[in-house]
Coordinates of C-alpha atoms in Angstrom, one line a residue:
M1451 CA 114.5 170.0 112.7
I1452 CA 114.2 173.6 111.5
R1453 CA 112.7 176.1 113.9
A1454 CA 111.0 179.3 112.7
R1455 CA 112.8 182.4 114.0
I1456 CA 110.8 184.9 115.8
Q1457 CA 110.8 188.2 114.0
P1458 CA 111.8 191.1 116.3
D1459 CA 109.3 193.9 116.7
R1460 CA 110.1 197.5 115.5
A1461 CA 110.8 198.7 119.1
S1462 CA 113.5 196.1 119.6
L1463 CA 115.1 196.9 116.3
E1464 CA 115.2 200.6 117.1
I1465 CA 116.6 200.0 120.6
M1466 CA 119.4 197.8 119.3
H1467 CA 120.1 200.2 116.4
R1468 CA 120.6 203.0 119.0
K1469 CA 122.7 200.7 121.3
L1470 CA 125.0 199.6 118.4
Q1471 CA 125.4 203.3 117.4
F1472 CA 125.4 202.7 113.6
P1473 CA 125.6 205.9 111.6
V1474 CA 123.4 204.3 108.9
P1475 CA 119.6 204.8 109.4
L1476 CA 117.7 201.7 110.5
D1477 CA 115.6 201.4 107.3
D1478 CA 118.8 201.4 105.2
M1479 CA 120.3 198.7 107.4
L1480 CA 117.2 196.5 107.1
R1481 CA 117.6 196.7 103.3
H1482 CA 121.1 195.4 103.4
P1483 CA 121.1 191.5 103.9
V1484 CA 124.1 191.2 106.1
M1485 CA 123.2 194.2 108.3
R1486 CA 119.7 193.0 108.6
I1487 CA 120.8 189.6 109.9
T1488 CA 123.1 191.3 112.5
I1489 CA 120.5 193.7 113.8
E1490 CA 117.7 191.1 113.9
A1491 CA 119.9 188.7 115.9
V1492 CA 120.8 191.4 118.4
A1493 CA 117.2 192.5 118.6
R1494 CA 116.0 188.9 119.3
R1495 CA 118.5 188.7 122.2
H1496 CA 117.0 191.9 123.5
M1497 CA 113.5 190.5 123.2
R1498 CA 114.5 187.5 125.3
S1499 CA 115.9 189.7 128.0
R1500 CA 112.9 192.0 127.9
A1501 CA 110.5 189.0 128.3
K1502 CA 112.2 188.1 131.6
F1503 CA 111.5 191.5 133.1
D1504 CA 107.9 191.6 134.4
H1505 CA 106.8 195.3 135.0
K1506 CA 103.5 194.4 136.7
K1507 CA 105.2 192.0 139.1
I1508 CA 107.7 194.7 140.1
Q1509 CA 105.0 197.3 140.5
A1510 CA 102.9 195.0 142.7
N1511 CA 106.1 194.3 144.7
D1512 CA 105.4 190.6 144.2
S1513 CA 108.1 188.0 144.2
S1514 CA 107.5 184.3 143.8
R1515 CA 110.9 183.5 145.4
D1516 CA 110.1 185.1 148.8
P1517 CA 108.3 182.8 151.3
P1518 CA 104.9 183.9 152.3
S1519 CA 104.9 186.2 155.4
G1520 CA 103.2 185.0 158.6
A1521 CA 104.1 181.3 158.0

């Protein structure tokens, strides 16, 4: 069964381009097939880790792992 790959958003691509420290501009990398596959794979990995991080939950100081207080 073939699954459709999620295309990384531009922000993830730019973050990973900066992290990998390539001297080639991002748009030029995306035109080259091998470089495009590489940066998209790394950006997908970044998107998964970014999805695990819930800003609102941290701002509210809410944690589902902690038992309710007063019990």
